[in-house]
Amino acid sequence: PDTRQQTHHTMGQIISLPFKLASTTLTFYRGFLHYLVGPGRTSPYLPPSHPESNVPSYLRPRGDASSSDVTPVSSSSWTVPNFTRSPLFFQHARMNIFNLAGAFYLYAKPHYRKDSYGEDLVDNFANVAVPGTGLTLSWFVWNRPLAFLTAMVAMPAASAVAAFHLWVRSRGKSSISEEYAIRLLAPDDWFSYWRLNCRVAGLHALLNGVPAGYEMENKWTFLQEGK
């Protein structure tokens, strides 16, 4: 009986996996458009609990978080039980998606290092490659339409590959659907935090007329002045 129940459980997970991945992808698309061209583009940040908050329901914690003694292996450093259904996860998801939408707002705007944020982005991504390919990320952000296509297609695809890779590497101890949600909605890696820092700095400089000291963001200038 235990073997039969385990088989039924495994089959249920396999059958439900495409639907879970599709649901996460839809949340990503809807959230991205909400912050890119929807109400989230201009509305002030208010927590979901605020009566005037316009955070959409799909970016709010759901009330179906079930308790579990098993914590699957994941790429996230957070050790919160049922992380992908916790308020912390959805908070990070909103920050990450807003941050991504912000790149398109900044793309043609002046930048403190280059003529535009997009030009600086291409230069930065020339030093970063798709793992295992040698293909630099700068090829994917040469213009705004190409960058949009990358966000809509390449990011979900890369997240799915990373989730499946972790599942194989951990010998089935990770959850493909939960890892996919973490990678796509609330990534916890150096690259995501690097881009968050770059966009916050770019936005701050733009809104404040490039305050004194921003030239030190140029690594060569920093090295010269720091002697």
mmCIF file with all atom_site columns, C-alpha atoms in Angstrom:
data_model
loop_
_atom_site.group_PDB
_atom_site.id
_atom_site.type_symbol
_atom_site.label_atom_id
_atom_site.label_alt_id
_atom_site.label_comp_id
_atom_site.label_asym_id
_atom_site.label_entity_id
_atom_site.label_seq_id
_atom_site.pdbx_PDB_ins_code
_atom_site.Cartn_x
_atom_site.Cartn_y
_atom_site.Cartn_z
_atom_site.occupancy
_atom_site.B_iso_or_equiv
_atom_site.pdbx_formal_charge
_atom_site.auth_seq_id
_atom_site.auth_comp_id
_atom_site.auth_asym_id
_atom_site.auth_atom_id
_atom_site.pdbx_PDB_model_num
ATOM 1   C CA . PRO A 1 1   ? 0.000  0.000  0.000   1.00 0.00 ? 1   PRO A CA 1
ATOM 2   C CA . ASP A 1 2   ? 2.813  2.429  0.836   1.00 0.00 ? 2   ASP A CA 1
ATOM 3   C CA . THR A 1 3   ? 4.434  1.804  -2.530  1.00 0.00 ? 3   THR A CA 1
ATOM 4   C CA . ARG A 1 4   ? 1.145  2.331  -4.308  1.00 0.00 ? 4   ARG A CA 1
ATOM 5   C CA . GLN A 1 5   ? 0.484  5.560  -2.441  1.00 0.00 ? 5   GLN A CA 1
ATOM 6   C CA . GLN A 1 6   ? 3.995  6.790  -3.248  1.00 0.00 ? 6   GLN A CA 1
ATOM 7   C CA . THR A 1 7   ? 3.455  5.956  -6.926  1.00 0.00 ? 7   THR A CA 1
ATOM 8   C CA . HIS A 1 8   ? 0.139  7.824  -6.972  1.00 0.00 ? 8   HIS A CA 1
ATOM 9   C CA . HIS A 1 9   ? 1.765  10.791 -5.234  1.00 0.00 ? 9   HIS A CA 1
ATOM 10  C CA . THR A 1 10  ? 4.631  10.878 -7.750  1.00 0.00 ? 10  THR A CA 1
ATOM 11  C CA . MET A 1 11  ? 2.241  10.618 -10.695 1.00 0.00 ? 11  MET A CA 1
ATOM 12  C CA . GLY A 1 12  ? 0.156  13.430 -9.242  1.00 0.00 ? 12  GLY A CA 1
ATOM 13  C CA . GLN A 1 13  ? 3.229  15.643 -8.976  1.00 0.00 ? 13  GLN A CA 1
ATOM 14  C CA . ILE A 1 14  ? 4.242  14.899 -12.568 1.00 0.00 ? 14  ILE A CA 1
ATOM 15  C CA . ILE A 1 15  ? 0.769  15.637 -13.912 1.00 0.00 ? 15  ILE A CA 1
ATOM 16  C CA . SER A 1 16  ? 0.394  18.860 -11.933 1.00 0.00 ? 16  SER A CA 1
ATOM 17  C CA . LEU A 1 17  ? 3.903  20.169 -12.745 1.00 0.00 ? 17  LEU A CA 1
ATOM 18  C CA . PRO A 1 18  ? 3.045  21.834 -16.111 1.00 0.00 ? 18  PRO A CA 1
ATOM 19  C CA . PHE A 1 19  ? 0.079  23.606 -14.525 1.00 0.00 ? 19  PHE A CA 1
ATOM 20  C CA . LYS A 1 20  ? 2.210  24.880 -11.632 1.00 0.00 ? 20  LYS A CA 1
ATOM 21  C CA . LEU A 1 21  ? 4.892  26.135 -14.010 1.00 0.00 ? 21  LEU A CA 1
ATOM 22  C CA . ALA A 1 22  ? 2.254  27.822 -16.188 1.00 0.00 ? 22  ALA A CA 1
ATOM 23  C CA . SER A 1 23  ? 0.685  29.490 -13.142 1.00 0.00 ? 23  SER A CA 1
ATOM 24  C CA . THR A 1 24  ? 4.043  30.873 -12.001 1.00 0.00 ? 24  THR A CA 1
ATOM 25  C CA . THR A 1 25  ? 4.835  32.107 -15.525 1.00 0.00 ? 25  THR A CA 1
ATOM 26  C CA . LEU A 1 26  ? 1.463  33.848 -15.739 1.00 0.00 ? 26  LEU A CA 1
ATOM 27  C CA . THR A 1 27  ? 2.111  35.537 -12.389 1.00 0.00 ? 27  THR A CA 1
ATOM 28  C CA . PHE A 1 28  ? 5.442  36.779 -13.736 1.00 0.00 ? 28  PHE A CA 1
ATOM 29  C CA . TYR A 1 29  ? 3.887  38.154 -16.933 1.00 0.00 ? 29  TYR A CA 1
ATOM 30  C CA . ARG A 1 30  ? 0.992  39.823 -15.153 1.00 0.00 ? 30  ARG A CA 1
ATOM 31  C CA . GLY A 1 31  ? 3.215  41.326 -12.472 1.00 0.00 ? 31  GLY A CA 1
ATOM 32  C CA . PHE A 1 32  ? 5.726  42.585 -15.009 1.00 0.00 ? 32  PHE A CA 1
ATOM 33  C CA . LEU A 1 33  ? 3.035  44.335 -17.065 1.00 0.00 ? 33  LEU A CA 1
ATOM 34  C CA . HIS A 1 34  ? 1.455  45.693 -13.873 1.00 0.00 ? 34  HIS A CA 1
ATOM 35  C CA . TYR A 1 35  ? 4.683  47.521 -13.034 1.00 0.00 ? 35  TYR A CA 1
ATOM 36  C CA . LEU A 1 36  ? 5.706  48.302 -16.623 1.00 0.00 ? 36  LEU A CA 1
ATOM 37  C CA . VAL A 1 37  ? 2.529  49.846 -18.055 1.00 0.00 ? 37  VAL A CA 1
ATOM 38  C CA . GLY A 1 38  ? -0.139 49.292 -15.401 1.00 0.00 ? 38  GLY A CA 1
ATOM 39  C CA . PRO A 1 39  ? -1.090 50.984 -12.110 1.00 0.00 ? 39  PRO A CA 1
ATOM 40  C CA . GLY A 1 40  ? 2.082  49.753 -10.423 1.00 0.00 ? 40  GLY A CA 1
ATOM 41  C CA . ARG A 1 41  ? 4.171  52.039 -12.645 1.00 0.00 ? 41  ARG A CA 1
ATOM 42  C CA . THR A 1 42  ? 3.118  55.260 -10.896 1.00 0.00 ? 42  THR A CA 1
ATOM 43  C CA . SER A 1 43  ? 1.462  54.247 -7.631  1.00 0.00 ? 43  SER A CA 1
ATOM 44  C CA . PRO A 1 44  ? 3.307  54.748 -4.322  1.00 0.00 ? 44  PRO A CA 1
ATOM 45  C CA . TYR A 1 45  ? 4.617  51.693 -2.545  1.00 0.00 ? 45  TYR A CA 1
ATOM 46  C CA . LEU A 1 46  ? 2.118  50.510 0.027   1.00 0.00 ? 46  LEU A CA 1
ATOM 47  C CA . PRO A 1 47  ? 2.148  47.115 1.758   1.00 0.00 ? 47  PRO A CA 1
ATOM 48  C CA . PRO A 1 48  ? -0.655 44.725 0.800   1.00 0.00 ? 48  PRO A CA 1
ATOM 49  C CA . SER A 1 49  ? -2.266 45.269 4.211   1.00 0.00 ? 49  SER A CA 1
ATOM 50  C CA . HIS A 1 50  ? -2.780 48.977 3.527   1.00 0.00 ? 50  HIS A CA 1
ATOM 51  C CA . PRO A 1 51  ? -6.402 49.811 2.573   1.00 0.00 ? 51  PRO A CA 1
ATOM 52  C CA . GLU A 1 52  ? -5.257 51.892 -0.422  1.00 0.00 ? 52  GLU A CA 1
ATOM 53  C CA . SER A 1 53  ? -2.720 49.377 -1.678  1.00 0.00 ? 53  SER A CA 1
ATOM 54  C CA . ASN A 1 54  ? -3.165 48.334 -5.311  1.00 0.00 ? 54  ASN A CA 1
ATOM 55  C CA . VAL A 1 55  ? -0.963 45.229 -5.068  1.00 0.00 ? 55  VAL A CA 1
ATOM 56  C CA . PRO A 1 56  ? -2.763 42.657 -7.248  1.00 0.00 ? 56  PRO A CA 1
ATOM 57  C CA . SER A 1 57  ? -4.048 39.468 -5.669  1.00 0.00 ? 57  SER A CA 1
ATOM 58  C CA . TYR A 1 58  ? -1.555 37.256 -7.518  1.00 0.00 ? 58  TYR A CA 1
ATOM 59  C CA . LEU A 1 59  ? 1.329  39.107 -5.837  1.00 0.00 ? 59  LEU A CA 1
ATOM 60  C CA . ARG A 1 60  ? -0.121 38.747 -2.357  1.00 0.00 ? 60  ARG A CA 1
ATOM 61  C CA . PRO A 1 61  ? 0.409  35.835 0.063   1.00 0.00 ? 61  PRO A CA 1
ATOM 62  C CA . ARG A 1 62  ? -2.252 33.204 -0.344  1.00 0.00 ? 62  ARG A CA 1
ATOM 63  C CA . GLY A 1 63  ? -4.076 31.553 2.506   1.00 0.00 ? 63  GLY A CA 1
ATOM 64  C CA . ASP A 1 64  ? -3.321 28.024 1.377   1.00 0.00 ? 64  ASP A CA 1
ATOM 65  C CA . ALA A 1 65  ? 0.130  27.585 2.897   1.00 0.00 ? 65  ALA A CA 1
ATOM 66  C CA . SER A 1 66  ? 0.138  24.076 4.283   1.00 0.00 ? 66  SER A CA 1
ATOM 67  C CA . SER A 1 67  ? 2.600  23.036 6.940   1.00 0.00 ? 67  SER A CA 1
ATOM 68  C CA . SER A 1 68  ? 5.273  20.513 6.056   1.00 0.00 ? 68  SER A CA 1
ATOM 69  C CA . ASP A 1 69  ? 8.194  18.979 7.874   1.00 0.00 ? 69  ASP A CA 1
ATOM 70  C CA . VAL A 1 70  ? 10.081 18.587 4.588   1.00 0.00 ? 70  VAL A CA 1
ATOM 71  C CA . THR A 1 71  ? 11.988 21.593 3.264   1.00 0.00 ? 71  THR A CA 1
ATOM 72  C CA . PRO A 1 72  ? 13.058 20.948 -0.340  1.00 0.00 ? 72  PRO A CA 1
ATOM 73  C CA . VAL A 1 73  ? 16.533 21.831 -1.524  1.00 0.00 ? 73  VAL A CA 1
ATOM 74  C CA . SER A 1 74  ? 16.516 25.244 -3.242  1.00 0.00 ? 74  SER A CA 1
ATOM 75  C CA . SER A 1 75  ? 18.795 28.029 -4.447  1.00 0.00 ? 75  SER A CA 1
ATOM 76  C CA . SER A 1 76  ? 17.351 30.423 -1.864  1.00 0.00 ? 76  SER A CA 1
ATOM 77  C CA . SER A 1 77  ? 19.266 31.218 1.314   1.00 0.00 ? 77  SER A CA 1
ATOM 78  C CA . TRP A 1 78  ? 16.007 31.806 3.169   1.00 0.00 ? 78  TRP A CA 1
ATOM 79  C CA . THR A 1 79  ? 15.071 28.996 5.543   1.00 0.00 ? 79  THR A CA 1
ATOM 80  C CA . VAL A 1 80  ? 11.437 30.012 5.955   1.00 0.00 ? 80  VAL A CA 1
ATOM 81  C CA . PRO A 1 81  ? 9.054  27.009 5.986   1.00 0.00 ? 81  PRO A CA 1
ATOM 82  C CA . ASN A 1 82  ? 6.865  26.906 2.864   1.00 0.00 ? 82  ASN A CA 1
ATOM 83  C CA . PHE A 1 83  ? 8.900  29.832 1.544   1.00 0.00 ? 83  PHE A CA 1
ATOM 84  C CA . THR A 1 84  ? 7.156  30.131 -1.832  1.00 0.00 ? 84  THR A CA 1
ATOM 85  C CA . ARG A 1 85  ? 3.836  30.685 -0.050  1.00 0.00 ? 85  ARG A CA 1
ATOM 86  C CA . SER A 1 86  ? 5.132  33.029 2.641   1.00 0.00 ? 86  SER A CA 1
ATOM 87  C CA . PRO A 1 87  ? 4.711  36.830 2.857   1.00 0.00 ? 87  PRO A CA 1
ATOM 88  C CA . LEU A 1 88  ? 8.501  37.179 2.544   1.00 0.00 ? 88  LEU A CA 1
ATOM 89  C CA . PHE A 1 89  ? 8.500  35.398 -0.816  1.00 0.00 ? 89  PHE A CA 1
ATOM 90  C CA . PHE A 1 90  ? 5.779  37.637 -2.250  1.00 0.00 ? 90  PHE A CA 1
ATOM 91  C CA . GLN A 1 91  ? 7.535  40.735 -0.917  1.00 0.00 ? 91  GLN A CA 1
ATOM 92  C CA . HIS A 1 92  ? 10.706 39.698 -2.731  1.00 0.00 ? 92  HIS A CA 1
ATOM 93  C CA . ALA A 1 93  ? 8.703  38.842 -5.851  1.00 0.00 ? 93  ALA A CA 1
ATOM 94  C CA . ARG A 1 94  ? 7.170  42.332 -5.961  1.00 0.00 ? 94  ARG A CA 1
ATOM 95  C CA . MET A 1 95  ? 10.588 43.942 -5.473  1.00 0.00 ? 95  MET A CA 1
ATOM 96  C CA . ASN A 1 96  ? 12.188 41.788 -8.151  1.00 0.00 ? 96  ASN A CA 1
ATOM 97  C CA . ILE A 1 97  ? 9.471  42.318 -10.765 1.00 0.00 ? 97  ILE A CA 1
ATOM 98  C CA . PHE A 1 98  ? 9.283  46.064 -10.088 1.00 0.00 ? 98  PHE A CA 1
ATOM 99  C CA . ASN A 1 99  ? 13.060 46.193 -10.397 1.00 0.00 ? 99  ASN A CA 1
ATOM 100 C CA . LEU A 1 100 ? 12.935 44.427 -13.771 1.00 0.00 ? 100 LEU A CA 1
ATOM 101 C CA . ALA A 1 101 ? 10.229 46.771 -15.069 1.00 0.00 ? 101 ALA A CA 1
ATOM 102 C CA . GLY A 1 102 ? 12.351 49.697 -13.902 1.00 0.00 ? 102 GLY A CA 1
ATOM 103 C CA . ALA A 1 103 ? 15.104 48.705 -16.330 1.00 0.00 ? 103 ALA A CA 1
ATOM 104 C CA . PHE A 1 104 ? 12.778 49.459 -19.242 1.00 0.00 ? 104 PHE A CA 1
ATOM 105 C CA . TYR A 1 105 ? 11.840 52.816 -17.761 1.00 0.00 ? 105 TYR A CA 1
ATOM 106 C CA . LEU A 1 106 ? 15.517 53.700 -17.444 1.00 0.00 ? 106 LEU A CA 1
ATOM 107 C CA . TYR A 1 107 ? 16.700 52.203 -20.727 1.00 0.00 ? 107 TYR A CA 1
ATOM 108 C CA . ALA A 1 108 ? 16.778 55.410 -22.804 1.00 0.00 ? 108 ALA A CA 1
ATOM 109 C CA . LYS A 1 109 ? 17.277 57.771 -19.850 1.00 0.00 ? 109 LYS A CA 1
ATOM 110 C CA . PRO A 1 110 ? 20.628 59.509 -19.210 1.00 0.00 ? 110 PRO A CA 1
ATOM 111 C CA . HIS A 1 111 ? 23.073 57.559 -17.079 1.00 0.00 ? 111 HIS A CA 1
ATOM 112 C CA . TYR A 1 112 ? 25.880 58.836 -14.878 1.00 0.00 ? 112 TYR A CA 1
ATOM 113 C CA . ARG A 1 113 ? 28.449 56.668 -16.700 1.00 0.00 ? 113 ARG A CA 1
ATOM 114 C CA . LYS A 1 114 ? 27.110 56.624 -20.254 1.00 0.00 ? 114 LYS A CA 1
ATOM 115 C CA . ASP A 1 115 ? 24.763 58.532 -22.531 1.00 0.00 ? 115 ASP A CA 1
ATOM 116 C CA . SER A 1 116 ? 21.954 56.158 -21.514 1.00 0.00 ? 116 SER A CA 1
ATOM 117 C CA . TYR A 1 117 ? 21.214 53.382 -19.051 1.00 0.00 ? 117 TYR A CA 1
ATOM 118 C CA . GLY A 1 118 ? 20.847 50.983 -21.997 1.00 0.00 ? 118 GLY A CA 1
ATOM 119 C CA . GLU A 1 119 ? 24.373 51.728 -23.195 1.00 0.00 ? 119 GLU A CA 1
ATOM 120 C CA . ASP A 1 120 ? 25.751 51.105 -19.717 1.00 0.00 ? 120 ASP A CA 1
ATOM 121 C CA . LEU A 1 121 ? 23.730 47.886 -19.529 1.00 0.00 ? 121 LEU A CA 1
ATOM 122 C CA . VAL A 1 122 ? 25.244 46.581 -22.768 1.00 0.00 ? 122 VAL A CA 1
ATOM 123 C CA . ASP A 1 123 ? 28.753 47.377 -21.504 1.00 0.00 ? 123 ASP A CA 1
ATOM 124 C CA . ASN A 1 124 ? 28.123 45.650 -18.180 1.00 0.00 ? 124 ASN A CA 1
ATOM 125 C CA . PHE A 1 125 ? 26.593 42.561 -19.752 1.00 0.00 ? 125 PHE A CA 1
ATOM 126 C CA . ALA A 1 126 ? 29.554 42.191 -22.119 1.00 0.00 ? 126 ALA A CA 1
ATOM 127 C CA . ASN A 1 127 ? 31.403 40.770 -19.106 1.00 0.00 ? 127 ASN A CA 1
ATOM 128 C CA . VAL A 1 128 ? 28.720 38.233 -18.164 1.00 0.00 ? 128 VAL A CA 1
ATOM 129 C CA . ALA A 1 129 ? 27.892 35.088 -20.135 1.00 0.00 ? 129 ALA A CA 1
ATOM 130 C CA . VAL A 1 130 ? 25.108 32.535 -20.163 1.00 0.00 ? 130 VAL A CA 1
ATOM 131 C CA . PRO A 1 131 ? 26.501 29.646 -18.057 1.00 0.00 ? 131 PRO A CA 1
ATOM 132 C CA . GLY A 1 132 ? 28.073 26.928 -20.135 1.00 0.00 ? 132 GLY A CA 1
ATOM 133 C CA . THR A 1 133 ? 27.752 28.784 -23.454 1.00 0.00 ? 133 THR A CA 1
ATOM 134 C CA . GLY A 1 134 ? 30.228 31.659 -23.536 1.00 0.00 ? 134 GLY A CA 1
ATOM 135 C CA . LEU A 1 135 ? 27.433 33.765 -25.046 1.00 0.00 ? 135 LEU A CA 1
ATOM 136 C CA . THR A 1 136 ? 27.542 37.219 -23.441 1.00 0.00 ? 136 THR A CA 1
ATOM 137 C CA . LEU A 1 137 ? 24.317 38.702 -22.108 1.00 0.00 ? 137 LEU A CA 1
ATOM 138 C CA . SER A 1 138 ? 24.995 41.931 -23.992 1.00 0.00 ? 138 SER A CA 1
ATOM 139 C CA . TRP A 1 139 ? 23.598 40.269 -27.131 1.00 0.00 ? 139 TRP A CA 1
ATOM 140 C CA . PHE A 1 140 ? 20.182 40.131 -25.476 1.00 0.00 ? 140 PHE A CA 1
ATOM 141 C CA . VAL A 1 141 ? 19.894 43.801 -24.492 1.00 0.00 ? 141 VAL A CA 1
ATOM 142 C CA . TRP A 1 142 ? 21.105 45.718 -27.552 1.00 0.00 ? 142 TRP A CA 1
ATOM 143 C CA . ASN A 1 143 ? 17.755 47.506 -27.752 1.00 0.00 ? 143 ASN A CA 1
ATOM 144 C CA . ARG A 1 144 ? 14.572 47.700 -25.729 1.00 0.00 ? 144 ARG A CA 1
ATOM 145 C CA . PRO A 1 145 ? 12.419 45.367 -27.911 1.00 0.00 ? 145 PRO A CA 1
ATOM 146 C CA . LEU A 1 146 ? 15.102 42.670 -27.768 1.00 0.00 ? 146 LEU A CA 1
ATOM 147 C CA . ALA A 1 147 ? 15.438 43.119 -24.016 1.00 0.00 ? 147 ALA A CA 1
ATOM 148 C CA . PHE A 1 148 ? 11.656 42.795 -23.673 1.00 0.00 ? 148 PHE A CA 1
ATOM 149 C CA . LEU A 1 149 ? 11.703 39.560 -25.675 1.00 0.00 ? 149 LEU A CA 1
ATOM 150 C CA . THR A 1 150 ? 14.505 38.290 -23.443 1.00 0.00 ? 150 THR A CA 1
ATOM 151 C CA . ALA A 1 151 ? 12.475 39.037 -20.333 1.00 0.00 ? 151 ALA A CA 1
ATOM 152 C CA . MET A 1 152 ? 9.360  37.364 -21.724 1.00 0.00 ? 152 MET A CA 1
ATOM 153 C CA . VAL A 1 153 ? 10.982 34.252 -23.194 1.00 0.00 ? 153 VAL A CA 1
ATOM 154 C CA . ALA A 1 154 ? 14.571 33.721 -22.094 1.00 0.00 ? 154 ALA A CA 1
ATOM 155 C CA . MET A 1 155 ? 14.074 34.406 -18.389 1.00 0.00 ? 155 MET A CA 1
ATOM 156 C CA . PRO A 1 156 ? 11.280 31.838 -17.903 1.00 0.00 ? 156 PRO A CA 1
ATOM 157 C CA . ALA A 1 157 ? 13.210 29.329 -20.040 1.00 0.00 ? 157 ALA A CA 1
ATOM 158 C CA . ALA A 1 158 ? 16.431 29.839 -18.070 1.00 0.00 ? 158 ALA A CA 1
ATOM 159 C CA . SER A 1 159 ? 14.526 29.544 -14.783 1.00 0.00 ? 159 SER A CA 1
ATOM 160 C CA . ALA A 1 160 ? 12.994 26.250 -15.908 1.00 0.00 ? 160 ALA A CA 1
ATOM 161 C CA . VAL A 1 161 ? 16.375 24.847 -16.938 1.00 0.00 ? 161 VAL A CA 1
ATOM 162 C CA . ALA A 1 162 ? 17.924 25.937 -13.620 1.00 0.00 ? 162 ALA A CA 1
ATOM 163 C CA . ALA A 1 163 ? 15.071 24.346 -11.658 1.00 0.00 ? 163 ALA A CA 1
ATOM 164 C CA . PHE A 1 164 ? 15.392 21.054 -13.528 1.00 0.00 ? 164 PHE A CA 1
ATOM 165 C CA . HIS A 1 165 ? 19.191 21.130 -13.167 1.00 0.00 ? 165 HIS A CA 1
ATOM 166 C CA . LEU A 1 166 ? 18.938 21.519 -9.383  1.00 0.00 ? 166 LEU A CA 1
ATOM 167 C CA . TRP A 1 167 ? 16.411 18.672 -9.242  1.00 0.00 ? 167 TRP A CA 1
ATOM 168 C CA . VAL A 1 168 ? 18.841 16.379 -11.079 1.00 0.00 ? 168 VAL A CA 1
ATOM 169 C CA . ARG A 1 169 ? 21.841 17.526 -9.063  1.00 0.00 ? 169 ARG A CA 1
ATOM 170 C CA . SER A 1 170 ? 20.013 17.049 -5.750  1.00 0.00 ? 170 SER A CA 1
ATOM 171 C CA . ARG A 1 171 ? 18.711 13.644 -6.892  1.00 0.00 ? 171 ARG A CA 1
ATOM 172 C CA . GLY A 1 172 ? 15.096 14.654 -6.598  1.00 0.00 ? 172 GLY A CA 1
ATOM 173 C CA . LYS A 1 173 ? 15.375 16.418 -3.245  1.00 0.00 ? 173 LYS A CA 1
ATOM 174 C CA . SER A 1 174 ? 14.334 19.774 -4.700  1.00 0.00 ? 174 SER A CA 1
ATOM 175 C CA . SER A 1 175 ? 10.941 20.778 -6.025  1.00 0.00 ? 175 SER A CA 1
ATOM 176 C CA . ILE A 1 176 ? 10.987 21.782 -9.693  1.00 0.00 ? 176 ILE A CA 1
ATOM 177 C CA . SER A 1 177 ? 7.881  23.951 -9.383  1.00 0.00 ? 177 SER A CA 1
ATOM 178 C CA . GLU A 1 178 ? 9.032  25.731 -6.215  1.00 0.00 ? 178 GLU A CA 1
ATOM 179 C CA . GLU A 1 179 ? 12.565 26.260 -7.519  1.00 0.00 ? 179 GLU A CA 1
ATOM 180 C CA . TYR A 1 180 ? 11.121 27.646 -10.747 1.00 0.00 ? 180 TYR A CA 1
ATOM 181 C CA . ALA A 1 181 ? 9.030  30.111 -8.729  1.00 0.00 ? 181 ALA A CA 1
ATOM 182 C CA . ILE A 1 182 ? 12.092 31.186 -6.747  1.00 0.00 ? 182 ILE A CA 1
ATOM 183 C CA . ARG A 1 183 ? 14.277 31.612 -9.822  1.00 0.00 ? 183 ARG A CA 1
ATOM 184 C CA . LEU A 1 184 ? 11.684 33.536 -11.823 1.00 0.00 ? 184 LEU A CA 1
ATOM 185 C CA . LEU A 1 185 ? 9.846  35.563 -9.185  1.00 0.00 ? 185 LEU A CA 1
ATOM 186 C CA . ALA A 1 186 ? 12.171 35.979 -6.203  1.00 0.00 ? 186 ALA A CA 1
ATOM 187 C CA . PRO A 1 187 ? 15.741 35.015 -7.148  1.00 0.00 ? 187 PRO A CA 1
ATOM 188 C CA . ASP A 1 188 ? 18.358 34.974 -4.420  1.00 0.00 ? 188 ASP A CA 1
ATOM 189 C CA . ASP A 1 189 ? 21.630 35.222 -6.322  1.00 0.00 ? 189 ASP A CA 1
ATOM 190 C CA . TRP A 1 190 ? 24.451 37.709 -6.864  1.00 0.00 ? 190 TRP A CA 1
ATOM 191 C CA . PHE A 1 191 ? 23.316 38.637 -10.371 1.00 0.00 ? 191 PHE A CA 1
ATOM 192 C CA . SER A 1 192 ? 19.841 39.724 -9.243  1.00 0.00 ? 192 SER A CA 1
ATOM 193 C CA . TYR A 1 193 ? 21.208 41.794 -6.364  1.00 0.00 ? 193 TYR A CA 1
ATOM 194 C CA . TRP A 1 194 ? 23.817 43.333 -8.669  1.00 0.00 ? 194 TRP A CA 1
ATOM 195 C CA . ARG A 1 195 ? 21.131 44.441 -11.106 1.00 0.00 ? 195 ARG A CA 1
ATOM 196 C CA . LEU A 1 196 ? 18.979 45.739 -8.247  1.00 0.00 ? 196 LEU A CA 1
ATOM 197 C CA . ASN A 1 197 ? 21.880 47.854 -7.014  1.00 0.00 ? 197 ASN A CA 1
ATOM 198 C CA . CYS A 1 198 ? 22.613 49.176 -10.527 1.00 0.00 ? 198 CYS A CA 1
ATOM 199 C CA . ARG A 1 199 ? 19.003 50.196 -11.139 1.00 0.00 ? 199 ARG A CA 1
ATOM 200 C CA . VAL A 1 200 ? 18.597 51.851 -7.756  1.00 0.00 ? 200 VAL A CA 1
ATOM 201 C CA . ALA A 1 201 ? 21.822 53.803 -8.334  1.00 0.00 ? 201 ALA A CA 1
ATOM 202 C CA . GLY A 1 202 ? 20.782 54.737 -11.868 1.00 0.00 ? 202 GLY A CA 1
ATOM 203 C CA . LEU A 1 203 ? 17.345 55.893 -10.760 1.00 0.00 ? 203 LEU A CA 1
ATOM 204 C CA . HIS A 1 204 ? 18.712 57.861 -7.808  1.00 0.00 ? 204 HIS A CA 1
ATOM 205 C CA . ALA A 1 205 ? 21.269 59.610 -10.016 1.00 0.00 ? 205 ALA A CA 1
ATOM 206 C CA . LEU A 1 206 ? 18.633 60.413 -12.639 1.00 0.00 ? 206 LEU A CA 1
ATOM 207 C CA . LEU A 1 207 ? 16.121 61.857 -10.181 1.00 0.00 ? 207 LEU A CA 1
ATOM 208 C CA . ASN A 1 208 ? 18.746 63.899 -8.328  1.00 0.00 ? 208 ASN A CA 1
ATOM 209 C CA . GLY A 1 209 ? 20.690 65.295 -11.274 1.00 0.00 ? 209 GLY A CA 1
ATOM 210 C CA . VAL A 1 210 ? 23.735 63.056 -10.769 1.00 0.00 ? 210 VAL A CA 1
ATOM 211 C CA . PRO A 1 211 ? 24.965 64.241 -7.346  1.00 0.00 ? 211 PRO A CA 1
ATOM 212 C CA . ALA A 1 212 ? 28.666 64.731 -6.683  1.00 0.00 ? 212 ALA A CA 1
ATOM 213 C CA . GLY A 1 213 ? 30.512 61.495 -6.148  1.00 0.00 ? 213 GLY A CA 1
ATOM 214 C CA . TYR A 1 214 ? 28.773 59.401 -8.778  1.00 0.00 ? 214 TYR A CA 1
ATOM 215 C CA . GLU A 1 215 ? 31.851 59.556 -10.984 1.00 0.00 ? 215 GLU A CA 1
ATOM 216 C CA . MET A 1 216 ? 33.394 57.189 -8.434  1.00 0.00 ? 216 MET A CA 1
ATOM 217 C CA . GLU A 1 217 ? 31.034 54.507 -9.734  1.00 0.00 ? 217 GLU A CA 1
ATOM 218 C CA . ASN A 1 218 ? 33.404 54.355 -12.687 1.00 0.00 ? 218 ASN A CA 1
ATOM 219 C CA . LYS A 1 219 ? 35.908 51.690 -11.581 1.00 0.00 ? 219 LYS A CA 1
ATOM 220 C CA . TRP A 1 220 ? 38.865 53.313 -13.370 1.00 0.00 ? 220 TRP A CA 1
ATOM 221 C CA . THR A 1 221 ? 38.111 56.705 -11.818 1.00 0.00 ? 221 THR A CA 1
ATOM 222 C CA . PHE A 1 222 ? 37.758 55.046 -8.431  1.00 0.00 ? 222 PHE A CA 1
ATOM 223 C CA . LEU A 1 223 ? 41.160 53.375 -8.757  1.00 0.00 ? 223 LEU A CA 1
ATOM 224 C CA . GLN A 1 224 ? 42.829 56.588 -9.887  1.00 0.00 ? 224 GLN A CA 1
ATOM 225 C CA . GLU A 1 225 ? 41.280 58.758 -7.173  1.00 0.00 ? 225 GLU A CA 1
ATOM 226 C CA . GLY A 1 226 ? 41.844 56.121 -4.515  1.00 0.00 ? 226 GLY A CA 1
ATOM 227 C CA . LYS A 1 227 ? 45.612 56.072 -4.901  1.00 0.00 ? 227 LYS A CA 1
#
